[in-house]
Short mmCIF file of C-alpha atoms in Angstrom, two decimals:
data_model
loop_
_atom_site.label_atom_id
_atom_site.label_comp_id
_atom_site.label_asym_id
_atom_site.label_seq_id
_atom_site.Cartn_x
_atom_site.Cartn_y
_atom_site.Cartn_z
CA MET A 1 -114.75 72.42 -23.35
CA ASP A 2 -112.39 74.08 -25.80
CA VAL A 3 -113.26 73.67 -29.42
CA ASP A 4 -110.70 74.68 -32.00
CA ILE A 5 -112.42 76.44 -34.81
CA LYS A 6 -110.20 76.60 -37.85
CA PRO A 7 -111.02 79.48 -40.13
CA LYS A 8 -111.80 78.47 -43.67
CA SER A 9 -109.05 79.42 -46.07
CA LEU A 10 -110.25 82.11 -48.38
CA GLN A 11 -110.13 80.99 -51.98
CA PRO A 12 -109.19 83.69 -54.47
CA HIS A 13 -112.11 85.06 -56.43
CA TRP A 14 -112.36 83.97 -60.08
CA TYR A 15 -111.73 87.59 -61.09
CA GLU A 16 -108.33 87.51 -59.35
CA LEU A 17 -107.47 84.16 -60.90
CA TYR A 18 -108.55 84.70 -64.50
CA VAL A 19 -109.50 88.30 -65.35
CA GLN A 20 -107.02 90.37 -63.35
CA PRO A 21 -103.91 88.64 -64.78
CA CYS A 22 -105.19 89.14 -68.34
CA VAL A 23 -105.89 92.82 -67.65
CA ALA A 24 -102.38 93.17 -66.21
CA GLU A 25 -100.89 91.54 -69.32
CA LEU A 26 -102.94 93.84 -71.57
CA LEU A 27 -101.92 96.96 -69.64
CA GLY A 28 -98.28 95.95 -69.33
CA SER A 29 -97.99 95.06 -73.02
CA ALA A 30 -99.62 98.35 -74.00
CA LEU A 31 -97.25 100.39 -71.82
CA PHE A 32 -94.18 98.49 -72.97
CA ILE A 33 -95.02 98.76 -76.68
CA PHE A 34 -96.06 102.43 -76.36
CA ILE A 35 -92.74 103.41 -74.77
CA GLY A 36 -90.86 101.19 -77.20
CA CYS A 37 -92.55 102.69 -80.27
CA LEU A 38 -91.89 106.24 -79.13
CA SER A 39 -88.25 105.48 -78.39
CA VAL A 40 -87.74 104.11 -81.90
CA VAL A 41 -89.67 106.91 -83.62
CA GLU A 42 -87.73 109.56 -81.69
CA ASP A 43 -84.36 107.94 -82.28
CA ALA A 44 -82.34 110.22 -84.55
CA GLU A 45 -80.48 108.98 -87.59
CA GLY A 46 -76.98 107.89 -86.65
CA ALA A 47 -77.70 107.70 -82.91
CA GLY A 48 -77.66 103.92 -83.03
CA ARG A 49 -79.43 101.41 -80.85
CA LEU A 50 -78.66 102.78 -77.40
CA GLN A 51 -81.77 104.95 -76.91
CA PRO A 52 -84.30 102.29 -78.00
CA ALA A 53 -82.39 99.58 -76.12
CA LEU A 54 -82.43 101.51 -72.85
CA ALA A 55 -86.04 102.63 -73.27
CA HIS A 56 -87.25 99.10 -73.99
CA GLY A 57 -85.23 97.55 -71.17
CA LEU A 58 -86.16 100.13 -68.53
CA ALA A 59 -89.83 100.14 -69.57
CA LEU A 60 -90.02 96.36 -69.38
CA GLY A 61 -88.21 96.18 -66.04
CA LEU A 62 -90.48 98.79 -64.46
CA THR A 63 -93.62 97.23 -65.91
CA ILE A 64 -92.65 93.79 -64.60
CA ALA A 65 -91.86 95.28 -61.19
CA ILE A 66 -95.31 96.89 -60.85
CA LEU A 67 -97.50 94.25 -62.54
CA GLY A 68 -95.46 91.07 -62.14
CA ASP A 69 -97.13 89.98 -58.90
CA ILE A 70 -100.53 90.03 -60.63
CA SER A 71 -99.80 88.19 -63.87
CA GLY A 72 -96.17 87.14 -63.77
CA GLY A 73 -95.21 90.03 -66.04
CA HIS A 74 -94.75 88.12 -69.30
CA PHE A 75 -95.87 90.77 -71.84
CA ASN A 76 -94.59 88.54 -74.65
CA PRO A 77 -96.22 85.43 -76.18
CA ALA A 78 -92.86 83.64 -76.41
CA VAL A 79 -92.24 84.23 -72.71
CA SER A 80 -95.71 82.94 -71.82
CA LEU A 81 -95.08 79.82 -73.91
CA GLY A 82 -91.76 79.23 -72.17
CA VAL A 83 -93.25 79.77 -68.73
CA TRP A 84 -96.07 77.34 -69.55
CA LEU A 85 -93.56 74.73 -70.75
CA VAL A 86 -91.69 74.84 -67.42
CA GLY A 87 -94.93 74.66 -65.41
CA GLY A 88 -95.18 78.28 -64.33
CA LEU A 89 -98.47 78.98 -66.12
CA ASN A 90 -101.72 77.03 -66.26
CA MET A 91 -102.69 75.81 -69.73
CA THR A 92 -106.10 77.46 -69.42
CA MET A 93 -104.40 80.86 -69.18
CA LEU A 94 -101.98 80.51 -72.10
CA ILE A 95 -104.37 81.54 -74.90
CA PRO A 96 -105.99 84.35 -72.84
CA TYR A 97 -102.49 85.67 -72.07
CA TRP A 98 -101.58 85.62 -75.77
CA VAL A 99 -104.79 87.45 -76.71
CA SER A 100 -104.22 90.03 -73.96
CA GLN A 101 -100.61 90.59 -75.03
CA LEU A 102 -101.47 90.97 -78.71
CA CYS A 103 -104.35 93.35 -77.95
CA GLY A 104 -102.16 95.31 -75.53
CA GLY A 105 -99.39 95.60 -78.11
CA THR A 106 -101.86 96.83 -80.71
CA ILE A 107 -103.25 99.41 -78.27
CA GLY A 108 -99.74 100.57 -77.32
CA ALA A 109 -98.69 101.00 -80.95
CA GLY A 110 -101.99 102.73 -81.74
CA LEU A 111 -101.53 105.17 -78.86
CA ALA A 112 -98.10 106.13 -80.19
CA LYS A 113 -99.56 107.61 -83.39
CA PRO A 114 -101.73 110.37 -81.84
CA THR A 115 -98.71 111.69 -79.93
CA ILE A 116 -96.94 112.47 -83.20
CA TRP A 117 -97.47 116.00 -84.49
CA SER A 118 -97.26 116.88 -88.15
CA VAL A 119 -94.91 119.39 -89.77
CA ASP A 120 -96.64 119.32 -93.14
CA GLY A 121 -99.45 121.66 -92.20
CA ILE A 122 -101.74 119.38 -90.22
CA ASN A 123 -101.13 119.53 -86.50
CA ARG A 124 -102.37 116.53 -84.56
CA ALA A 125 -101.28 118.17 -81.32
CA PRO A 126 -99.58 121.43 -80.41
CA PRO A 127 -95.79 121.05 -80.69
CA ALA A 128 -95.42 121.75 -76.98
CA GLN A 129 -97.47 118.65 -76.21
CA ALA A 130 -96.31 116.42 -79.03
CA VAL A 131 -93.49 113.94 -78.96
CA ALA A 132 -92.09 113.76 -82.48
CA ALA A 133 -92.62 115.08 -85.97
CA SER A 134 -94.76 112.83 -88.14
CA GLU A 135 -92.08 112.27 -90.77
CA ARG A 136 -90.21 110.29 -88.13
CA TYR A 137 -93.27 108.08 -87.66
CA VAL A 138 -93.16 107.18 -91.35
CA ASN A 139 -89.54 106.14 -90.86
CA ALA A 140 -90.52 103.66 -88.16
CA SER A 141 -87.00 102.33 -87.83
CA GLY A 142 -85.89 105.75 -86.59
CA GLY A 143 -82.36 104.96 -87.65
CA ALA A 144 -82.09 102.41 -84.86
CA PHE A 145 -82.38 99.24 -86.87
CA SER A 146 -81.44 98.08 -90.32
CA SER A 147 -84.02 96.32 -92.44
CA ILE A 148 -83.69 93.10 -94.41
CA THR A 149 -82.72 94.01 -97.95
CA ALA A 150 -82.20 90.55 -99.46
CA ASP A 151 -83.73 87.11 -99.08
CA GLU A 152 -80.30 85.71 -98.23
CA GLN A 153 -80.39 87.64 -94.93
CA ILE A 154 -83.53 85.88 -93.68
CA PRO A 155 -81.85 82.73 -92.27
CA SER A 156 -79.28 84.68 -90.27
CA VAL A 157 -81.92 87.10 -88.98
CA LEU A 158 -84.17 84.18 -88.03
CA VAL A 159 -81.35 82.45 -86.15
CA GLY A 160 -80.50 85.69 -84.35
CA GLU A 161 -84.12 86.20 -83.28
CA ILE A 162 -84.43 82.61 -82.06
CA VAL A 163 -81.22 82.83 -80.02
CA MET A 164 -82.08 86.22 -78.48
CA THR A 165 -85.64 85.15 -77.66
CA THR A 166 -84.32 81.95 -76.11
CA PHE A 167 -81.93 84.03 -74.01
CA LEU A 168 -84.84 86.19 -72.82
CA VAL A 169 -87.04 83.19 -71.99
CA LEU A 170 -84.12 81.52 -70.18
CA VAL A 171 -83.59 84.60 -68.01
CA VAL A 172 -87.33 84.77 -67.23
CA CYS A 173 -87.57 81.09 -66.33
CA MET A 174 -84.38 81.00 -64.26
CA GLY A 175 -84.72 84.45 -62.69
CA ALA A 176 -88.43 84.47 -61.90
CA ILE A 177 -89.76 80.88 -62.03
CA ASN A 178 -87.12 78.36 -60.93
CA GLY A 179 -87.20 77.92 -57.16
CA LYS A 180 -83.43 77.49 -56.85
CA THR A 181 -82.35 80.45 -58.95
CA LYS A 182 -85.16 83.02 -58.79
CA THR A 183 -84.19 86.42 -57.50
CA PRO A 184 -85.94 89.64 -56.41
CA LEU A 185 -83.85 91.33 -59.10
CA ALA A 186 -85.71 89.42 -61.83
CA PRO A 187 -87.43 92.54 -63.28
CA PHE A 188 -84.06 94.26 -63.62
CA CYS A 189 -82.45 91.13 -65.09
CA ILE A 190 -85.24 90.68 -67.64
CA GLY A 191 -85.20 94.35 -68.66
CA PHE A 192 -81.42 94.26 -68.93
CA THR A 193 -81.68 91.16 -71.14
CA VAL A 194 -83.97 93.01 -73.54
CA THR A 195 -81.49 95.91 -73.61
CA VAL A 196 -78.63 93.52 -74.38
CA ASP A 197 -80.68 91.76 -77.07
CA ILE A 198 -81.47 95.04 -78.81
CA LEU A 199 -77.86 96.21 -78.64
CA ALA A 200 -76.72 92.86 -80.02
CA GLY A 201 -79.05 92.63 -82.91
#
């Protein structure tokens, strides 16, 4: 008498469902912000936005490619919110993702400071191992971005940020979430969108 024994489907461990994605978001956010901070600090006056734009876009694309299968590769609270709104993220993970991303961003920015060596007599690291002189760290814009100088600029800057963030979230949702339009090139598309956003504004 033949008896079909169906193997029980293995349920993912709670660590894989809840902890691992948050760790991936923390690590990815830290790497992305670290590379981004260094690219802005190292950007020379007059060089424009190209260096930071390429560094941010490539760093994000690579980070999504290596960690995206674990957490979805959001690395941005606005992206996580958008993904949750279209049903690509469970509500129970939204706040943990945000906390992981904010902590990761803080860690990434904090790690950028020790790599900066000083030219005013205090060496934080030997120049051969350092990335940039500390006076560039003080000028955090690195010549790449202009700052808001008047209150009248705030509405236009706010509109620009909303439109560019919406563009990024749209690319994420359509390139990585939507069943009809998602593509294996999503990490490249998302990174390229960040590059375009930085070059645009």
